CSV table of C-alpha atoms and ligand atoms in Angstrom, one decimal:
chain,number,residue,atom,x,y,z
A,377,MET,CA,37.1,-7.2,-9.2
A,378,GLU,CA,34.5,-5.5,-7.3
A,379,LEU,CA,32.2,-8.0,-5.5
A,380,PRO,CA,28.6,-8.0,-6.7
A,381,TYR,CA,25.7,-7.1,-4.3
A,382,ALA,CA,24.3,-9.8,-2.0
A,383,GLU,CA,21.4,-9.7,0.4
A,384,PRO,CA,22.2,-9.1,4.1
A,385,TYR,CA,20.5,-12.3,5.2
A,386,LYS,CA,20.4,-16.0,4.4
A,387,ILE,CA,17.3,-18.3,4.2
A,388,LYS,CA,16.5,-20.8,6.9
A,389,MET,CA,13.1,-22.1,5.8
A,390,THR,CA,11.5,-22.6,2.4
A,391,GLU,CA,7.9,-23.1,1.2
A,392,PRO,CA,7.1,-25.1,-2.0
A,393,ILE,CA,5.2,-23.4,-4.8
A,394,ARG,CA,3.2,-25.3,-7.3
A,395,THR,CA,3.5,-25.1,-11.1
A,396,SER,CA,0.5,-25.4,-13.4
A,397,THR,CA,-0.4,-25.6,-17.1
A,398,ARG,CA,-2.2,-22.9,-19.1
A,399,ALA,CA,-5.2,-25.2,-19.5
A,400,GLU,CA,-5.5,-25.5,-15.7
A,401,ARG,CA,-5.2,-21.8,-15.2
A,402,GLU,CA,-7.9,-21.1,-17.8
A,403,GLU,CA,-10.2,-23.3,-15.8
A,404,TRP,CA,-9.2,-21.8,-12.4
A,405,ILE,CA,-9.6,-18.2,-13.5
A,406,ARG,CA,-13.0,-19.0,-15.0
A,407,GLU,CA,-14.1,-20.6,-11.7
A,408,ALA,CA,-12.7,-17.6,-9.9
A,409,LYS,CA,-15.1,-15.4,-12.0
A,410,TYR,CA,-12.0,-13.6,-13.4
A,411,ASN,CA,-11.3,-12.1,-10.1
A,412,LEU,CA,-7.7,-12.7,-9.0
A,413,PHE,CA,-8.6,-12.4,-5.3
A,414,LYS,CA,-10.8,-15.5,-5.7
A,415,LEU,CA,-8.0,-17.8,-6.8
A,416,ARG,CA,-6.6,-20.3,-4.3
A,417,SER,CA,-3.0,-19.5,-3.5
A,418,ASP,CA,-1.9,-22.9,-4.7
A,419,GLN,CA,-3.2,-22.0,-8.1
A,420,VAL,CA,-0.6,-19.2,-8.2
A,421,LEU,CA,3.1,-19.6,-9.1
A,422,ILE,CA,4.4,-16.2,-8.0
A,423,ASP,CA,2.0,-14.2,-5.9
A,424,LEU,CA,2.3,-10.4,-6.3
A,425,LEU,CA,-1.2,-9.6,-5.2
A,426,THR,CA,0.2,-7.6,-2.3
A,427,ASP,CA,3.3,-7.0,-0.2
A,428,SER,CA,0.9,-6.8,2.8
A,429,GLY,CA,1.3,-9.4,5.5
A,430,THR,CA,3.2,-11.6,3.0
A,431,GLY,CA,6.8,-10.9,4.0
A,432,SER,CA,9.2,-13.4,5.7
A,433,MET,CA,9.8,-12.6,9.3
A,434,SER,CA,13.3,-12.8,10.7
A,435,ASP,CA,14.6,-15.3,13.2
A,436,ARG,CA,14.5,-12.6,15.9
A,437,GLN,CA,10.9,-11.9,15.1
A,438,TRP,CA,10.0,-15.6,15.4
A,439,ALA,CA,12.0,-15.7,18.7
A,440,ALA,CA,10.2,-12.7,20.0
A,441,MET,CA,6.8,-14.4,19.4
A,442,MET,CA,7.8,-16.9,22.0
A,443,MET,CA,8.0,-14.0,24.5
A,444,GLY,CA,4.4,-12.9,23.8
A,445,ASP,CA,2.5,-12.1,26.9
A,446,GLU,CA,-1.2,-12.9,26.3
A,447,SER,CA,-2.6,-11.2,29.4
A,448,TYR,CA,-5.8,-9.4,28.6
A,449,ALA,CA,-4.8,-6.1,30.2
A,450,GLY,CA,-1.3,-4.6,30.6
A,451,ALA,CA,0.6,-7.3,28.8
A,452,SER,CA,4.4,-6.8,28.8
A,453,SER,CA,4.3,-7.3,24.9
A,454,TYR,CA,2.2,-4.1,24.8
A,455,PHE,CA,4.8,-2.1,26.7
A,456,ARG,CA,7.6,-3.4,24.5
A,457,LEU,CA,5.7,-2.2,21.5
A,458,LYS,CA,4.8,1.1,23.1
A,459,GLU,CA,8.5,1.7,23.9
A,460,THR,CA,9.4,0.9,20.3
A,461,ILE,CA,6.7,3.2,18.9
A,462,SER,CA,7.7,6.1,21.1
A,463,ARG,CA,11.4,5.6,20.3
A,464,ILE,CA,11.0,5.2,16.5
A,465,PHE,CA,8.1,7.7,15.9
A,466,GLY,CA,8.2,9.9,18.9
A,467,MET,CA,4.4,9.3,19.4
A,468,PRO,CA,3.3,9.2,23.0
A,469,TYR,CA,-0.1,7.6,22.6
A,470,PHE,CA,-1.1,4.6,20.6
A,471,LEU,CA,-3.8,2.0,20.2
A,472,PRO,CA,-3.1,-1.4,18.6
A,473,THR,CA,-5.5,-2.6,15.9
A,474,HIS,CA,-5.7,-5.8,13.8
A,475,GLN,CA,-4.5,-4.0,10.7
A,476,GLY,CA,-4.4,-0.6,8.9
A,477,ARG,CA,-8.0,-0.2,8.0
A,478,ALA,CA,-9.0,-0.9,11.6
A,479,ALA,CA,-6.8,1.9,12.7
A,480,GLU,CA,-8.6,4.1,10.1
A,481,ASN,CA,-11.9,2.9,11.5
A,482,VAL,CA,-11.0,3.8,15.0
A,483,ILE,CA,-9.5,7.3,14.3
A,484,PHE,CA,-12.2,8.3,11.7
A,485,SER,CA,-14.9,7.3,14.2
A,486,ALA,CA,-13.4,9.8,16.6
A,487,LEU,CA,-12.7,12.5,14.0
A,488,LEU,CA,-15.2,12.5,11.1
A,489,LYS,CA,-18.8,13.5,10.9
A,490,GLU,CA,-21.2,13.4,7.9
A,491,GLY,CA,-20.3,15.9,5.2
A,492,ASP,CA,-16.7,16.4,6.2
A,493,ILE,CA,-13.9,16.8,3.7
A,494,VAL,CA,-10.6,14.9,4.0
A,495,PRO,CA,-7.9,16.0,1.5
A,496,GLY,CA,-5.0,13.8,0.8
A,497,ASN,CA,-2.4,12.5,-1.8
A,498,SER,CA,-4.2,9.6,-3.4
A,499,HIS,CA,-6.0,8.1,-0.4
A,500,PHE,CA,-5.6,4.3,-0.3
A,501,ASP,CA,-8.9,2.4,-1.1
A,502,THR,CA,-9.7,1.4,2.4
A,503,THR,CA,-9.0,5.0,3.6
A,504,LYS,CA,-11.3,6.3,1.0
A,505,GLY,CA,-13.8,3.6,1.8
A,506,HIS,CA,-13.9,4.6,5.5
A,507,ILE,CA,-14.3,8.3,4.5
A,508,GLU,CA,-17.1,7.7,2.0
A,509,PHE,CA,-18.8,5.2,4.3
A,510,ARG,CA,-19.2,8.1,6.7
A,511,LYS,CA,-20.7,10.2,3.9
A,512,CYS,CA,-17.6,12.4,3.8
A,513,HIS,CA,-15.5,13.3,0.8
A,514,ALA,CA,-12.0,12.3,0.1
A,515,VAL,CA,-10.4,15.1,-2.1
A,516,ASP,CA,-7.4,14.0,-4.0
A,517,CYS,CA,-4.6,16.6,-4.0
A,518,THR,CA,-1.8,14.6,-5.5
A,519,ILE,CA,0.6,16.4,-7.8
A,520,ASP,CA,-0.4,16.2,-11.5
A,521,ALA,CA,3.0,14.7,-12.4
A,522,ALA,CA,2.0,11.5,-10.7
A,523,SER,CA,-0.3,10.6,-13.5
A,524,ASP,CA,2.3,10.8,-16.3
A,525,THR,CA,3.8,7.3,-16.0
A,526,GLN,CA,6.8,8.1,-18.2
A,527,LEU,CA,7.9,11.2,-16.3
A,528,GLU,CA,10.9,10.5,-14.1
A,529,ILE,CA,11.0,12.6,-10.9
A,530,PRO,CA,12.4,11.7,-7.5
A,531,PHE,CA,9.3,12.3,-5.4
A,532,LYS,CA,6.3,11.5,-7.5
A,533,GLY,CA,3.9,10.8,-4.7
A,534,GLU,CA,3.7,14.3,-3.2
A,535,MET,CA,0.9,16.5,-2.1
A,536,ASP,CA,0.1,19.5,-4.4
A,537,LEU,CA,0.3,22.3,-1.9
A,538,GLY,CA,-1.7,24.6,-4.1
A,539,LYS,CA,-4.6,22.1,-4.4
A,540,LEU,CA,-4.5,21.5,-0.7
A,541,GLU,CA,-4.5,25.1,0.2
A,542,LYS,CA,-7.5,25.7,-2.1
A,543,VAL,CA,-9.5,23.0,-0.2
A,544,LEU,CA,-8.4,24.4,3.1
A,545,LYS,CA,-9.3,28.0,2.1
A,546,GLU,CA,-12.7,27.1,0.6
A,547,ASN,CA,-14.0,25.0,3.5
A,548,PRO,CA,-14.6,26.0,7.1
A,549,ARG,CA,-12.1,24.6,9.6
A,550,GLU,CA,-14.8,22.4,11.3
A,551,LYS,CA,-15.5,20.6,8.0
A,552,VAL,CA,-11.9,19.4,7.6
A,553,PRO,CA,-11.1,17.1,10.5
A,554,CYS,CA,-7.7,16.1,9.2
A,555,VAL,CA,-5.4,15.9,6.1
A,556,VAL,CA,-4.1,12.5,5.2
A,557,LEU,CA,-0.5,12.3,3.8
A,558,THR,CA,0.3,8.8,2.6
A,559,ILE,CA,4.0,7.7,2.6
A,560,THR,CA,4.9,6.2,0.3
A,561,ASN,CA,2.0,6.9,-2.0
A,562,ASN,CA,0.8,3.4,-2.8
A,563,THR,CA,-1.9,4.3,-5.3
A,564,ALA,CA,0.4,6.6,-7.4
A,565,GLY,CA,2.9,3.7,-7.7
A,566,GLY,CA,4.7,3.3,-4.4
A,567,GLN,CA,6.1,6.8,-5.1
A,568,PRO,CA,7.8,8.7,-2.2
A,569,VAL,CA,7.1,12.0,-0.7
A,570,SER,CA,10.1,14.3,0.1
A,571,MET,CA,10.8,15.6,3.6
A,572,ARG,CA,10.3,19.0,2.3
A,573,ASN,CA,6.8,18.2,1.1
A,574,ILE,CA,6.0,16.5,4.4
A,575,ARG,CA,7.2,19.6,6.3
A,576,GLU,CA,5.4,22.0,4.0
A,577,THR,CA,2.2,20.0,4.1
A,578,ALA,CA,2.4,20.1,7.9
A,579,GLU,CA,3.1,23.8,7.9
A,580,LEU,CA,0.0,24.4,5.8
A,581,CYS,CA,-2.1,22.2,8.0
A,582,ARG,CA,-0.9,24.1,11.1
A,583,ARG,CA,-1.7,27.5,9.5
A,584,TYR,CA,-5.3,26.3,9.0
A,585,GLY,CA,-5.4,24.6,12.4
A,586,VAL,CA,-6.0,21.1,10.8
A,587,PRO,CA,-4.2,18.0,12.1
A,588,MET,CA,-1.9,16.1,9.7
A,589,LEU,CA,-2.3,12.3,9.7
A,590,LEU,CA,0.4,10.2,8.1
A,591,ASP,CA,-0.8,7.0,6.6
A,592,SER,CA,2.4,5.2,7.3
A,593,ALA,CA,2.1,1.7,5.7
A,594,ARG,CA,5.4,2.1,3.9
A,595,PHE,CA,7.1,4.8,6.0
A,596,ALA,CA,10.5,3.1,6.1
A,597,GLU,CA,10.6,2.8,2.3
A,598,ASN,CA,9.8,6.5,2.1
A,599,ALA,CA,12.7,7.3,4.5
A,600,TYR,CA,15.0,5.2,2.2
A,601,PHE,CA,14.1,7.3,-0.8
A,602,ILE,CA,14.6,10.5,1.3
A,603,LYS,CA,18.1,9.3,2.2
A,604,ASN,CA,19.0,8.5,-1.3
A,605,ARG,CA,17.3,11.2,-3.2
A,606,GLU,CA,16.9,14.3,-1.1
A,607,GLU,CA,19.7,16.8,-0.5
A,608,GLY,CA,20.9,16.9,3.1
A,609,TYR,CA,19.9,13.3,4.1
A,610,ALA,CA,22.6,11.1,2.6
A,611,ASP,CA,24.5,10.9,5.9
A,612,LYS,CA,21.5,10.5,8.2
A,613,SER,CA,20.3,7.0,9.3
A,614,ILE,CA,16.9,5.7,8.4
A,615,LYS,CA,15.9,6.0,12.1
A,616,GLU,CA,17.0,9.6,12.2
A,617,ILE,CA,15.0,10.4,9.0
A,618,VAL,CA,11.9,8.6,10.4
A,619,ARG,CA,12.1,10.6,13.6
A,620,GLU,CA,12.2,13.8,11.7
A,621,ILE,CA,9.2,12.8,9.5
A,622,TYR,CA,7.1,12.2,12.6
A,623,THR,CA,8.0,15.5,14.2
A,624,TYR,CA,5.6,16.9,11.6
A,625,ALA,CA,2.7,14.5,12.2
A,626,ASP,CA,-0.1,14.9,14.7
A,627,ILE,CA,-1.6,11.4,14.0
A,628,MET,CA,-0.4,8.3,12.3
A,629,THR,CA,-2.2,5.2,11.1
A,630,ILE,CA,-0.2,2.2,10.0
A,631,SER,CA,-0.8,-1.1,8.5
A,632,ALA,CA,2.1,-2.9,10.1
A,633,LYS,CA,1.8,-5.7,7.6
A,634,LYS,CA,4.1,-3.8,5.2
A,635,ASP,CA,7.1,-2.1,6.7
A,636,GLY,CA,6.6,-3.7,10.1
A,637,VAL,CA,7.1,-7.1,8.3
A,638,VAL,CA,4.5,-8.9,10.3
A,639,ASN,CA,1.6,-11.1,9.0
A,640,MET,CA,-1.0,-9.1,10.8
A,641,GLY,CA,-1.2,-5.9,12.8
A,642,GLY,CA,-1.5,-2.2,12.8
A,643,PHE,CA,-2.0,0.8,15.1
A,644,VAL,CA,-3.0,4.4,15.4
A,645,ALA,CA,-0.8,6.8,17.3
A,646,MET,CA,-1.2,10.4,18.2
A,647,ARG,CA,0.2,13.3,20.2
A,648,SER,CA,-3.0,14.6,21.7
A,649,GLU,CA,-4.2,13.0,24.9
A,650,GLU,CA,-7.6,14.3,24.3
A,651,LEU,CA,-7.9,12.5,20.9
A,652,PHE,CA,-6.4,9.4,22.4
A,653,ARG,CA,-9.2,9.3,25.0
A,654,LYS,CA,-11.8,9.8,22.4
A,655,ALA,CA,-10.4,7.1,20.1
A,656,MET,CA,-9.9,4.7,23.0
A,657,MET,CA,-13.6,4.1,23.2
A,658,PHE,CA,-13.9,3.1,19.5
A,659,ASN,CA,-10.8,0.8,19.9
A,660,ILE,CA,-12.6,-1.0,22.7
A,661,MET,CA,-15.8,-1.3,20.7
A,662,PHE,CA,-14.3,-2.4,17.4
A,663,GLU,CA,-10.9,-3.9,18.2
A,664,GLY,CA,-10.3,-4.9,21.8
A,665,TYR,CA,-9.0,-3.6,25.0
A,666,ILE,CA,-6.6,-0.7,24.7
A,667,THR,CA,-3.5,-2.7,25.5
A,668,TYR,CA,-4.0,-5.3,22.8
A,669,GLY,CA,-6.6,-3.9,20.3
A,670,GLY,CA,-6.7,-6.4,17.5
A,671,MET,CA,-3.4,-8.0,18.2
A,672,SER,CA,-2.2,-11.0,20.3
A,673,GLY,CA,0.7,-10.4,22.6
A,674,ARG,CA,3.1,-12.5,20.4
A,675,ASP,CA,2.1,-10.4,17.3
A,676,MET,CA,2.9,-7.2,19.2
A,677,ASP,CA,6.4,-8.6,20.1
A,678,ALA,CA,7.0,-9.6,16.5
A,679,LEU,CA,6.0,-6.1,15.4
A,680,ALA,CA,8.3,-4.4,17.9
A,681,VAL,CA,11.3,-6.3,16.5
A,682,GLY,CA,10.1,-5.9,12.9
A,683,LEU,CA,9.9,-2.1,13.2
A,684,ASP,CA,13.4,-1.9,14.6
A,685,GLU,CA,14.9,-4.2,12.0
A,686,ASN,CA,13.2,-2.7,9.0
A,687,THR,CA,14.3,0.8,9.9
A,688,GLU,CA,17.9,-0.3,9.1
A,689,TYR,CA,19.3,0.6,5.7
A,690,ALA,CA,20.6,-2.8,4.6
A,691,GLN,CA,17.1,-4.4,4.8
A,692,LEU,CA,15.4,-1.6,2.8
A,693,ASP,CA,18.3,-1.6,0.3
A,694,ALA,CA,17.9,-5.3,-0.4
A,695,ARG,CA,14.2,-4.9,-0.9
A,696,ILE,CA,14.1,-1.8,-3.0
A,697,ARG,CA,17.0,-3.1,-5.2
A,698,GLN,CA,14.8,-6.1,-6.0
A,699,VAL,CA,11.9,-3.9,-7.1
A,700,LYS,CA,14.3,-1.9,-9.2
A,701,LEU,CA,15.6,-5.1,-10.8
A,702,LEU,CA,12.2,-5.8,-12.1
A,703,GLY,CA,11.9,-2.3,-13.4
A,704,ASP,CA,15.3,-2.5,-15.1
A,705,LEU,CA,14.3,-5.8,-16.9
A,706,LEU,CA,11.0,-4.3,-18.0
A,707,ASP,CA,13.0,-1.4,-19.4
A,708,GLU,CA,15.1,-3.8,-21.3
A,709,TYR,CA,12.0,-5.4,-22.8
A,710,GLY,CA,10.3,-2.1,-23.5
A,711,VAL,CA,7.3,-2.8,-21.2
A,712,PRO,CA,5.9,0.6,-19.9
A,713,TYR,CA,5.4,1.1,-16.1
A,714,GLN,CA,5.1,4.0,-13.6
A,715,ARG,CA,8.6,5.5,-13.6
A,716,PRO,CA,10.8,5.5,-11.6
A,717,ALA,CA,10.4,2.1,-9.9
A,718,GLY,CA,8.5,2.5,-6.6
A,719,GLY,CA,9.3,1.2,-3.2
A,720,HIS,CA,7.1,-1.9,-3.0
A,721,ALA,CA,5.9,-2.6,-6.5
A,722,ILE,CA,6.1,-2.1,-10.2
A,723,PHE,CA,2.9,-0.6,-11.6
A,724,VAL,CA,2.7,-1.7,-15.3
A,725,ASP,CA,0.9,0.9,-17.5
A,726,ALA,CA,-2.0,-1.2,-18.9
A,727,LYS,CA,-3.4,1.7,-21.0
A,728,LYS,CA,-0.1,2.0,-22.8
A,729,ILE,CA,0.0,-1.8,-23.5
A,730,LEU,CA,-3.6,-2.2,-24.5
A,731,PRO,CA,-4.5,1.2,-26.0
A,732,ASN,CA,-7.4,-0.1,-28.1
A,733,LEU,CA,-9.3,-1.8,-25.4
A,734,PRO,CA,-12.3,0.3,-24.3
A,735,LYS,CA,-12.1,1.5,-20.7
A,736,GLU,CA,-15.5,0.0,-20.0
A,737,GLU,CA,-13.9,-3.4,-20.4
A,738,PHE,CA,-11.4,-2.9,-17.5
A,739,ILE,CA,-8.0,-2.5,-19.1
A,740,ALA,CA,-5.8,-3.3,-16.1
A,741,GLN,CA,-7.9,-6.2,-15.0
A,742,THR,CA,-7.6,-7.7,-18.5
A,743,LEU,CA,-3.9,-7.4,-18.3
A,744,GLY,CA,-3.8,-9.0,-14.9
A,745,ILE,CA,-5.8,-12.0,-16.2
A,746,GLU,CA,-3.4,-12.3,-19.1
A,747,LEU,CA,-0.4,-12.4,-16.8
A,748,TYR,CA,-2.0,-15.1,-14.7
A,749,LEU,CA,-2.8,-17.1,-17.9
A,750,GLU,CA,0.6,-16.6,-19.2
A,751,ALA,CA,2.7,-17.7,-16.2
A,752,GLY,CA,0.5,-18.2,-13.1
A,753,ILE,CA,1.6,-14.8,-11.8
A,754,ARG,CA,-1.0,-12.9,-9.7
A,755,GLY,CA,-0.9,-9.1,-9.7
A,756,VAL,CA,-3.6,-6.7,-8.7
A,757,GLU,CA,-5.7,-4.2,-10.7
A,758,ILE,CA,-5.3,-0.5,-9.8
A,759,GLY,CA,-7.8,0.9,-12.2
A,760,SER,CA,-11.5,1.4,-12.7
A,761,ILE,CA,-12.7,-1.7,-10.8
A,762,LEU,CA,-10.7,-0.5,-7.7
A,763,ALA,CA,-12.0,3.1,-8.3
A,764,ASP,CA,-15.5,2.0,-7.6
A,765,ARG,CA,-18.6,4.0,-8.5
A,766,ASP,CA,-19.2,7.6,-7.5
A,767,PRO,CA,-21.2,7.3,-4.2
A,768,GLU,CA,-23.6,10.0,-5.4
A,769,THR,CA,-24.1,9.4,-9.1
A,770,HIS,CA,-23.4,5.6,-9.0
A,771,GLU,CA,-21.6,6.0,-12.3
A,772,ASN,CA,-18.3,4.0,-12.7
A,773,ARG,CA,-15.3,6.2,-12.0
A,774,TYR,CA,-12.5,5.9,-14.6
A,775,PRO,CA,-9.2,7.1,-13.2
A,776,LYS,CA,-6.5,8.6,-15.4
A,777,LEU,CA,-4.4,5.6,-14.9
A,778,GLU,CA,-5.0,1.9,-15.5
A,779,LEU,CA,-2.2,0.1,-13.7
A,780,LEU,CA,-1.4,-3.5,-13.0
A,781,ARG,CA,0.5,-3.6,-9.7
A,782,LEU,CA,3.1,-6.2,-9.2
A,783,ALA,CA,3.8,-6.0,-5.4
A,784,ILE,CA,7.0,-7.7,-4.2
A,785,PRO,CA,6.6,-9.4,-0.8
A,786,ARG,CA,9.6,-8.7,1.5
A,787,ARG,CA,12.3,-11.4,1.5
A,788,VAL,CA,10.1,-14.0,-0.2
A,789,TYR,CA,11.1,-14.4,-3.8
A,790,THR,CA,14.6,-14.6,-5.3
A,791,ASP,CA,15.9,-12.6,-8.3
A,792,ASN,CA,15.2,-15.7,-10.4
A,793,HIS,CA,11.5,-15.3,-9.7
A,794,ILE,CA,11.9,-11.6,-10.7
A,795,ARG,CA,13.3,-12.7,-14.0
A,796,VAL,CA,10.3,-15.0,-14.6
A,797,ILE,CA,7.9,-12.1,-13.9
A,798,ALA,CA,9.8,-9.9,-16.3
A,799,ALA,CA,9.8,-12.5,-19.1
A,800,ALA,CA,6.1,-13.2,-18.7
A,801,CYS,CA,5.4,-9.4,-19.0
A,802,ARG,CA,7.6,-9.4,-22.1
A,803,ASN,CA,5.7,-12.3,-23.7
A,804,ILE,CA,2.4,-10.5,-23.2
A,805,TYR,CA,3.8,-7.2,-24.5
A,806,GLU,CA,4.9,-9.0,-27.6
A,807,ARG,CA,1.5,-10.4,-28.3
A,808,ARG,CA,-0.5,-7.4,-27.1
A,809,GLU,CA,-2.2,-6.8,-30.4
A,810,SER,CA,-3.9,-10.2,-30.1
A,811,ILE,CA,-5.7,-9.0,-26.9
A,812,THR,CA,-8.8,-7.2,-28.3
A,813,SER,CA,-11.5,-7.7,-25.7
A,814,GLY,CA,-11.9,-7.4,-22.0
A,815,TYR,CA,-14.4,-8.2,-19.3
A,816,ARG,CA,-17.8,-7.0,-17.9
A,817,ILE,CA,-19.1,-7.1,-14.4
A,818,THR,CA,-21.8,-9.7,-13.4
A,819,PHE,CA,-21.8,-9.0,-9.6
A,820,GLU,CA,-20.4,-6.2,-7.5
A,821,ALA,CA,-20.7,-5.1,-3.8
A,822,PRO,CA,-21.7,-1.5,-3.1
A,823,ILE,CA,-18.4,-0.6,-1.5
A,824,LEU,CA,-14.8,-1.9,-2.0
A,825,ARG,CA,-16.1,-4.0,-4.9
A,826,HIS,CA,-12.8,-5.1,-6.2
A,827,PHE,CA,-12.4,-7.8,-3.5
A,828,THR,CA,-15.5,-9.7,-4.5
A,829,VAL,CA,-16.4,-8.5,-8.0
A,830,GLU,CA,-17.4,-11.2,-10.5
A,831,LEU,CA,-16.7,-10.8,-14.2
A,832,GLU,CA,-17.2,-12.5,-17.6
A,833,PRO,CA,-15.3,-12.1,-20.8
A,834,VAL,CA,-16.8,-9.7,-23.4
A,835,LYS,CA,-17.2,-11.7,-26.6
A,836,ARG,CA,-17.1,-9.9,-29.9
B,887,F0G,N1,-3.0,2.5,3.8
B,887,F0G,C1,-2.2,2.1,2.8
B,887,F0G,C2,-1.3,3.1,2.1
B,887,F0G,C3,-2.2,0.8,2.3
B,887,F0G,O1,-1.4,0.4,1.3
B,887,F0G,C4,-3.0,-0.1,3.0
B,887,F0G,C5,-3.1,-1.5,2.6
B,887,F0G,C6,-3.8,0.3,4.1
B,887,F0G,C7,-3.8,1.7,4.4
B,887,F0G,C8,-4.8,-0.6,4.8
B,887,F0G,O2,-4.1,-1.5,5.6
B,887,F0G,O3,-4.6,-3.7,4.6
B,887,F0G,O4,-3.7,-3.5,6.9
B,887,F0G,O5,-6.0,-2.8,6.4
B,887,F0G,N2,-2.6,-1.9,1.5
B,887,F0G,C9,-2.6,-3.3,1.1
B,887,F0G,C10,-2.0,-3.3,-0.3
B,887,F0G,C11,-3.8,-4.1,1.2
B,887,F0G,O6,-2.1,-4.4,-0.9
B,887,F0G,O7,-1.5,-2.3,-0.8
B,887,F0G,P1,-4.6,-3.0,5.9
């Protein structure tokens, strides 16, 4: 008999999770103003809010933390991280930051000026937030196929080169400070971008003299998909694939809390010394001195080890298999989601589950609240609350897709937890016709409103 699959690690430490009753959850979510971000973590059974900063570090990462050098300037931890970044990504210059959005803040401070245009493949919300905060425009050039959740294609997160070229052609060079290519494409469902698309995007950028910035939060998962899905890469190691990806990039920002498998951290790296010198000043202003930025020495050491470990195939395989298991179970139960299963999450198609709910009542948020009430599982809305209002007209933006993201933290939950999640989704799917009303906003912040929004049920 062929032996079944097993993870390439065993577990040394556990953390208890608390169960609750539906009546308790009804009260807690009301107190949280129907915003899942406002729940306390001990009111949650399985927390799928994000895979960011929520992974389990390895024994080697914990050991590396003890080697942290907390010197203000020139810490040896910094040099260990610098060596790792230059070996894995081939980037000569980098600035540590406390997380991904801080890296965006630093580099956009150096690159963007009011009125600029930044094309990309579904900018992440903090990226878009930093662009719009500077009175610039984020132009989405994602392929149209990404918004058909039932279409099964291998690289559904790609940049549409035709759309990108149109933006580059129609705007003067000085109005487009960079193009952002996000790997994997989080907003489109954790969908990967092929090496071919990365290379062709870079070629197009070069032709127009615009630098290409890789938003690299889940770069290793993207490399895993290239290895398994793109012709010519099956025999290459993840590290070889990553090295090739970054030969095409001029700049990278990274939230290290994802594929770096650390609880906090990020950086911006670049090839240009001139840009490094410009960005340096903003790093010092917003984050910290250039050899620690927003990170302590021990965090930089944990990240150096995390980047090395998580660019090994077996680690990525264990993780992406688990995400796929959730997708396979949902297939069995007929629950629609963005196909194929992505790298870090399953994005349940809320519009398909609740087709009669008006979009003004926040379809994906309604589904997220139902999942919490059903089983204490916390996902996150990727829909019209997240899409915010148009900065000029102040009208709500209603994206094509209303998704409930179930992000799987790395090495945290077992396959049994996955089965509970799938069963809870199935129960809601079976009683979907009884869900006839959604929510309305009672408070919202002017930017990135989803974190603090307050809601109340619409009563009919
Ligand atoms: N870029 C991408 C593609 C991201 O997914 C994130 C964060 C960021 C940038 C910003 O990084 O959180 O470290 O400041 N995504 C998290 C998520 C929050 O849940 O997907 P950060």
